[in-house]
Tab-separated table of N, CA and C in Angstrom:
chain	number	residue	atom	x	y	z
A	18	MET	N	62.385	56.895	-153.517
A	18	MET	CA	63.675	56.793	-153.047
A	18	MET	C	64.027	56.529	-151.220
A	19	LEU	N	63.375	57.257	-150.706
A	19	LEU	CA	63.559	57.255	-149.023
A	19	LEU	C	62.823	55.702	-148.936
A	20	ARG	N	61.518	55.683	-149.542
A	20	ARG	CA	60.850	54.003	-149.192
A	20	ARG	C	61.765	53.396	-149.642
A	21	SER	N	62.258	53.077	-150.685
A	21	SER	CA	63.506	52.373	-150.764
A	21	SER	C	64.281	51.780	-149.924
A	22	LEU	N	65.157	52.959	-149.767
A	22	LEU	CA	66.261	52.992	-148.339
A	22	LEU	C	65.835	52.472	-147.217
A	23	SER	N	64.342	52.806	-146.901
A	23	SER	CA	64.254	52.645	-145.355
A	23	SER	C	63.978	50.818	-145.464
A	24	ILE	N	63.327	50.180	-146.954
A	24	ILE	CA	63.423	49.006	-146.880
A	24	ILE	C	64.073	48.106	-146.765
A	25	ALA	N	65.490	48.588	-147.704
A	25	ALA	CA	66.815	48.253	-147.498
A	25	ALA	C	67.475	47.990	-146.272
A	26	LEU	N	67.522	49.379	-145.484
A	26	LEU	CA	67.855	49.383	-144.126
A	26	LEU	C	66.801	47.565	-143.061
A	27	CYS	N	65.891	47.984	-143.435
A	27	CYS	CA	65.309	46.944	-142.533
A	27	CYS	C	65.020	45.635	-142.952
A	28	LEU	N	65.663	45.589	-143.964
A	28	LEU	CA	65.980	43.922	-144.718
A	28	LEU	C	67.392	43.257	-143.886
A	29	GLY	N	68.468	44.764	-144.286
A	29	GLY	CA	69.214	44.479	-143.597
A	29	GLY	C	69.628	44.365	-142.084
A	30	LEU	N	68.576	44.665	-141.313
A	30	LEU	CA	68.628	44.415	-140.118
A	30	LEU	C	68.205	43.213	-139.754
A	31	ALA	N	67.211	42.117	-140.650
A	31	ALA	CA	66.910	41.126	-140.475
A	31	ALA	C	67.747	39.956	-140.438
A	32	THR	N	69.474	40.292	-140.442
A	32	THR	CA	70.267	39.367	-140.503
A	32	THR	C	70.437	39.033	-139.095
A	33	PRO	N	70.572	37.607	-139.108
A	33	PRO	CA	70.751	37.403	-137.222
A	33	PRO	C	72.278	37.818	-136.905
A	34	ALA	N	71.702	38.337	-135.391
A	34	ALA	CA	73.082	38.717	-135.063
A	34	ALA	C	74.383	37.761	-134.801
A	35	ALA	N	74.215	36.588	-134.897
A	35	ALA	CA	75.726	36.186	-135.034
A	35	ALA	C	75.726	35.446	-136.306
A	36	ALA	N	75.192	35.958	-137.191
A	36	ALA	CA	75.343	35.444	-138.553
A	36	ALA	C	76.437	35.962	-139.166
A	37	PHE	N	77.507	35.895	-139.550
A	37	PHE	CA	79.188	36.379	-140.388
A	37	PHE	C	78.456	36.788	-141.766
A	38	VAL	N	79.353	37.923	-142.278
A	38	VAL	CA	78.499	38.210	-143.653
A	38	VAL	C	79.788	38.312	-144.432
A	39	ALA	N	79.615	37.253	-144.928
A	39	ALA	CA	81.357	37.360	-146.370
A	39	ALA	C	81.420	38.120	-147.059
A	40	GLN	N	82.757	38.571	-147.526
A	40	GLN	CA	82.881	39.858	-148.387
A	40	GLN	C	81.983	39.796	-150.058
A	41	ASN	N	81.494	38.700	-150.225
A	41	ASN	CA	80.652	38.733	-151.373
A	41	ASN	C	79.060	38.997	-150.634
A	42	GLY	N	78.726	39.242	-149.524
A	42	GLY	CA	77.600	39.496	-149.508
A	42	GLY	C	76.658	38.587	-148.496
A	43	LEU	N	77.321	37.400	-149.050
A	43	LEU	CA	76.252	36.167	-148.594
A	43	LEU	C	76.550	35.710	-147.091
A	44	THR	N	75.252	35.050	-146.369
A	44	THR	CA	75.411	35.728	-145.164
A	44	THR	C	76.019	34.244	-144.413
A	45	VAL	N	76.691	33.543	-143.096
A	45	VAL	CA	76.988	32.378	-143.150
A	45	VAL	C	76.836	32.079	-141.193
A	46	SER	N	76.148	30.857	-140.943
A	46	SER	CA	75.307	30.751	-139.712
A	46	SER	C	76.332	29.195	-139.416
A	47	ALA	N	77.041	29.585	-138.185
A	47	ALA	CA	77.111	28.328	-137.270
A	47	ALA	C	75.694	27.259	-137.062
A	48	VAL	N	76.231	25.985	-137.573
A	48	VAL	CA	75.427	25.483	-137.214
A	48	VAL	C	75.709	24.107	-135.907
A	49	GLY	N	76.852	24.105	-135.546
A	49	GLY	CA	77.370	23.454	-134.796
A	49	GLY	C	79.267	23.513	-134.352
A	50	ALA	N	79.241	22.505	-133.830
A	50	ALA	CA	80.916	23.071	-133.426
A	50	ALA	C	81.650	22.799	-134.809
A	51	GLN	N	81.345	22.112	-135.523
A	51	GLN	CA	82.175	22.006	-136.807
A	51	GLN	C	81.213	21.824	-138.054
A	52	ALA	N	79.973	22.622	-138.075
A	52	ALA	CA	79.407	22.860	-139.131
A	52	ALA	C	78.543	24.388	-139.473
A	53	PHE	N	78.622	24.666	-140.603
A	53	PHE	CA	77.605	26.241	-140.944
A	53	PHE	C	76.744	26.135	-142.151
A	54	HIS	N	76.096	26.927	-142.162
A	54	HIS	CA	75.031	26.674	-143.293
A	54	HIS	C	75.202	28.092	-143.980
A	55	VAL	N	75.270	28.199	-145.232
A	55	VAL	CA	75.204	29.085	-145.948
A	55	VAL	C	73.779	29.245	-147.155
A	56	PRO	N	72.700	30.300	-146.639
A	56	PRO	CA	71.257	30.106	-147.086
A	56	PRO	C	71.419	30.579	-148.460
A	57	TRP	N	70.441	30.019	-149.483
A	57	TRP	CA	69.927	30.409	-150.517
A	57	TRP	C	69.842	32.096	-150.392
A	58	ARG	N	70.551	32.622	-151.530
A	58	ARG	CA	69.499	34.173	-151.300
A	58	ARG	C	69.867	34.436	-152.646
A	59	GLY	N	68.534	35.063	-153.237
A	59	GLY	CA	68.523	35.689	-154.684
A	59	GLY	C	69.454	34.760	-155.695
A	60	GLN	N	70.199	35.442	-156.733
A	60	GLN	CA	70.219	35.045	-157.454
A	60	GLN	C	71.753	34.273	-157.459
A	61	SER	N	72.178	34.467	-156.526
A	61	SER	CA	74.017	33.586	-156.405
A	61	SER	C	74.060	32.246	-156.908
A	62	GLY	N	74.935	31.962	-157.350
A	62	GLY	CA	75.243	30.663	-157.730
A	62	GLY	C	76.018	29.754	-157.189
A	63	THR	N	76.529	28.627	-157.023
A	63	THR	CA	77.474	27.795	-156.613
A	63	THR	C	78.695	28.111	-156.391
A	64	PRO	N	79.411	28.837	-157.201
A	64	PRO	CA	80.778	30.167	-156.860
A	64	PRO	C	80.749	30.640	-155.688
A	65	ALA	N	79.578	31.211	-155.580
A	65	ALA	CA	79.044	32.785	-154.406
A	65	ALA	C	79.133	31.580	-153.612
A	66	PHE	N	78.589	30.594	-153.243
A	66	PHE	CA	78.065	29.666	-151.690
A	66	PHE	C	79.721	29.571	-151.673
A	67	TRP	N	80.673	28.818	-152.620
A	67	TRP	CA	81.272	28.239	-152.070
A	67	TRP	C	82.652	29.606	-151.877
A	68	CYS	N	82.423	30.508	-152.262
A	68	CYS	CA	83.208	31.317	-151.833
A	68	CYS	C	82.773	32.254	-150.447
A	69	ALA	N	81.630	32.409	-150.063
A	69	ALA	CA	81.123	32.614	-148.570
A	69	ALA	C	81.555	31.816	-147.814
A	70	ALA	N	81.593	30.243	-148.222
A	70	ALA	CA	82.253	29.344	-147.167
A	70	ALA	C	83.183	29.518	-146.660
A	71	GLY	N	84.381	29.781	-148.012
A	71	GLY	CA	85.771	29.683	-147.670
A	71	GLY	C	86.327	31.019	-146.822
A	72	ASP	N	85.437	31.667	-147.426
A	72	ASP	CA	85.698	33.145	-146.596
A	72	ASP	C	85.340	32.918	-145.020
A	73	TYR	N	84.172	32.191	-144.906
A	73	TYR	CA	84.204	32.249	-143.151
A	73	TYR	C	85.066	31.493	-142.658
A	74	ALA	N	85.772	30.092	-143.438
A	74	ALA	CA	86.681	29.071	-142.737
A	74	ALA	C	88.024	30.204	-142.449
A	75	LEU	N	87.987	30.687	-143.512
A	75	LEU	CA	89.522	31.151	-143.395
A	75	LEU	C	88.986	32.933	-142.229
A	76	ARG	N	88.539	33.574	-142.610
A	76	ARG	CA	88.397	34.648	-141.324
A	76	ARG	C	87.359	34.128	-139.977
A	77	GLU	N	86.482	33.373	-139.921
A	77	GLU	CA	85.711	33.299	-138.809
A	77	GLU	C	86.346	32.006	-138.017
A	78	LEU	N	86.351	31.242	-138.549
A	78	LEU	CA	87.375	29.764	-138.115
A	78	LEU	C	88.484	29.823	-138.138
A	79	ARG	N	89.107	30.986	-138.811
A	79	ARG	CA	90.746	31.168	-138.816
A	79	ARG	C	91.180	29.983	-138.904
A	80	LEU	N	90.733	28.810	-140.035
A	80	LEU	CA	91.404	27.528	-140.676
A	80	LEU	C	92.480	27.955	-141.470
A	81	PRO	N	93.436	26.946	-141.950
A	81	PRO	CA	94.367	27.376	-143.253
A	81	PRO	C	93.540	26.869	-144.250
A	82	PRO	N	94.236	27.815	-145.455
A	82	PRO	CA	93.867	27.924	-146.676
A	82	PRO	C	93.423	26.579	-147.014
A	83	THR	N	94.408	25.566	-146.730
A	83	THR	CA	94.467	24.196	-147.149
A	83	THR	C	93.586	23.229	-146.699
A	84	ALA	N	92.724	23.992	-145.972
A	84	ALA	CA	91.702	23.227	-145.108
A	84	ALA	C	90.730	22.646	-146.067
A	85	GLU	N	90.230	21.332	-145.768
A	85	GLU	CA	88.620	20.696	-146.556
A	85	GLU	C	87.823	21.106	-146.111
A	86	ILE	N	86.625	21.770	-147.209
A	86	ILE	CA	85.626	21.895	-146.835
A	86	ILE	C	84.337	20.545	-147.208
A	87	TYR	N	83.226	20.236	-147.016
A	87	TYR	CA	82.578	19.375	-147.136
A	87	TYR	C	81.182	19.768	-147.222
A	88	ARG	N	80.716	19.548	-148.543
A	88	ARG	CA	79.043	19.170	-148.566
A	88	ARG	C	78.200	18.556	-147.619
C-alpha cells in the first residue's frame, strides 16, 4: 500500500510545472500564443479531451463560453 502511494506521488510530480490540470484530471500545456495540447492519457475518450480543452479555455485563457476551439 505504501509503495503504491509513493509511486502515485512520484507520477503526480512528473506533470510539467507550467501544465494546467483540468477539472477532469487531464493536463493541458500551452504550445504557443494561440495553441495548446491535451496529451493522450489512459482510457480517456474524446469527450474527456474536449472537456479539458474547454476547461483550459475558460479558466486559464479566460475566453468566453461562446469561443470556438478548433482541432
